[in-house]
Amino acid sequence: MIDFYSESLLNKLFETNVRFNTKIDLDKVEKAIFYAQKYHGQQKRDTGEPYYMHPLEVARMVGYYSFETDTIITAILHDTLEDTTLTKEKIGQEFGHNIAEQVLAA
């Protein structure tokens, strides 16, 4: 589901691609957003907002400093291993073992 927060991040990364001629894979980023939403599910922040907004905010900040798809996806998924039922193996299958290792280390 693409909501305001997800769309805002994707738009920012699209603008980054255009402005700096980068190759951030927006389809892969959108898939990571879906996973963050799915696995964080009904978790809430202290403010009452959906928890997955936090990793999207982190990814938005990372996007100012890194134009690498894997780094941005790691930011989106950084809390999934400790806070959800998503496994390192599933991340490896869906996004590659490099990202799975980065998420584990995050």
Short mmCIF file of C-alpha atoms in Angstrom, two decimals:
data_model
loop_
_atom_site.label_atom_id
_atom_site.label_comp_id
_atom_site.label_asym_id
_atom_site.label_seq_id
_atom_site.Cartn_x
_atom_site.Cartn_y
_atom_site.Cartn_z
CA MET A 1 0.00 0.00 0.00
CA ILE A 2 1.43 3.36 -1.00
CA ASP A 3 0.55 5.97 1.58
CA PHE A 4 1.72 9.54 2.05
CA TYR A 5 4.95 8.58 3.85
CA SER A 6 5.90 5.91 1.33
CA GLU A 7 5.08 8.14 -1.61
CA SER A 8 7.09 10.98 -0.10
CA LEU A 9 10.19 8.78 0.20
CA LEU A 10 9.79 7.39 -3.33
CA ASN A 11 9.33 10.91 -4.75
CA LYS A 12 12.45 12.13 -2.94
CA LEU A 13 14.48 9.22 -4.33
CA PHE A 14 13.06 9.77 -7.83
CA GLU A 15 14.10 13.43 -7.64
CA THR A 16 17.55 12.30 -6.49
CA ASN A 17 17.82 10.02 -9.53
CA VAL A 18 16.92 12.87 -11.86
CA ARG A 19 18.98 15.57 -10.18
CA PHE A 20 22.17 13.57 -9.66
CA ASN A 21 21.77 11.02 -12.45
CA THR A 22 21.80 8.16 -9.94
CA LYS A 23 20.42 4.69 -10.40
CA ILE A 24 18.46 4.05 -7.20
CA ASP A 25 16.18 1.08 -7.96
CA LEU A 26 12.78 2.49 -6.98
CA ASP A 27 10.97 -0.81 -7.59
CA LYS A 28 13.27 -2.56 -5.13
CA VAL A 29 12.84 0.28 -2.62
CA GLU A 30 9.06 0.06 -2.99
CA LYS A 31 9.25 -3.68 -2.31
CA ALA A 32 11.23 -2.98 0.89
CA ILE A 33 8.60 -0.44 1.96
CA PHE A 34 5.93 -3.11 1.46
CA TYR A 35 7.92 -5.50 3.66
CA ALA A 36 8.38 -2.88 6.38
CA GLN A 37 4.65 -2.15 6.36
CA LYS A 38 3.72 -5.83 6.30
CA TYR A 39 6.06 -7.03 9.02
CA HIS A 40 5.76 -4.04 11.35
CA GLY A 41 2.00 -4.50 10.93
CA GLN A 42 0.04 -2.86 13.69
CA GLN A 43 3.07 -1.76 15.73
CA LYS A 44 2.77 1.84 16.86
CA ARG A 45 5.27 4.51 17.86
CA ASP A 46 4.86 6.34 21.16
CA THR A 47 3.08 9.07 19.18
CA GLY A 48 0.48 6.56 17.98
CA GLU A 49 1.72 6.69 14.39
CA PRO A 50 2.43 3.44 12.53
CA TYR A 51 5.89 2.17 13.48
CA TYR A 52 7.02 1.64 9.87
CA MET A 53 7.17 5.43 9.52
CA HIS A 54 10.39 5.40 11.57
CA PRO A 55 12.37 3.25 9.11
CA LEU A 56 11.03 5.35 6.23
CA GLU A 57 12.26 8.50 7.98
CA VAL A 58 15.66 6.86 8.47
CA ALA A 59 15.75 5.88 4.79
CA ARG A 60 14.88 9.43 3.79
CA MET A 61 17.84 10.75 5.82
CA VAL A 62 20.14 8.07 4.42
CA GLY A 63 19.02 9.08 0.93
CA TYR A 64 20.61 12.49 1.43
CA TYR A 65 24.03 10.88 1.91
CA SER A 66 23.92 7.63 -0.04
CA PHE A 67 22.63 6.98 -3.52
CA GLU A 68 23.00 3.21 -3.18
CA THR A 69 19.85 1.12 -3.34
CA ASP A 70 21.17 -1.49 -0.90
CA THR A 71 21.95 1.12 1.76
CA ILE A 72 18.50 2.69 1.47
CA ILE A 73 16.81 -0.72 1.67
CA THR A 74 18.90 -1.59 4.73
CA ALA A 75 17.61 1.60 6.37
CA ILE A 76 14.01 0.63 5.57
CA LEU A 77 14.42 -2.89 6.98
CA HIS A 78 16.79 -2.06 9.84
CA ASP A 79 14.38 -2.90 12.68
CA THR A 80 12.64 -5.88 11.11
CA LEU A 81 14.92 -8.61 12.47
CA GLU A 82 14.71 -7.43 16.06
CA ASP A 83 11.09 -6.28 16.12
CA THR A 84 9.19 -8.59 13.73
CA THR A 85 8.96 -12.17 12.50
CA LEU A 86 10.87 -11.38 9.29
CA THR A 87 13.99 -13.56 9.10
CA LYS A 88 17.47 -12.95 7.76
CA GLU A 89 16.91 -15.86 5.36
CA LYS A 90 13.75 -14.27 3.93
CA ILE A 91 15.51 -10.93 3.50
CA GLY A 92 18.33 -12.76 1.73
CA GLN A 93 15.88 -14.50 -0.61
CA GLU A 94 13.98 -11.32 -1.44
CA PHE A 95 16.72 -8.66 -1.43
CA GLY A 96 20.04 -10.50 -1.52
CA HIS A 97 22.40 -11.79 1.12
CA ASN A 98 24.41 -8.54 1.24
CA ILE A 99 21.33 -6.62 2.40
CA ALA A 100 20.44 -9.40 4.86
CA GLU A 101 23.89 -9.10 6.44
CA GLN A 102 23.63 -5.30 6.57
CA VAL A 103 20.21 -5.49 8.26
CA LEU A 104 21.59 -7.97 10.78
CA ALA A 105 24.44 -5.57 11.58
CA ALA A 106 22.18 -2.50 11.78
#
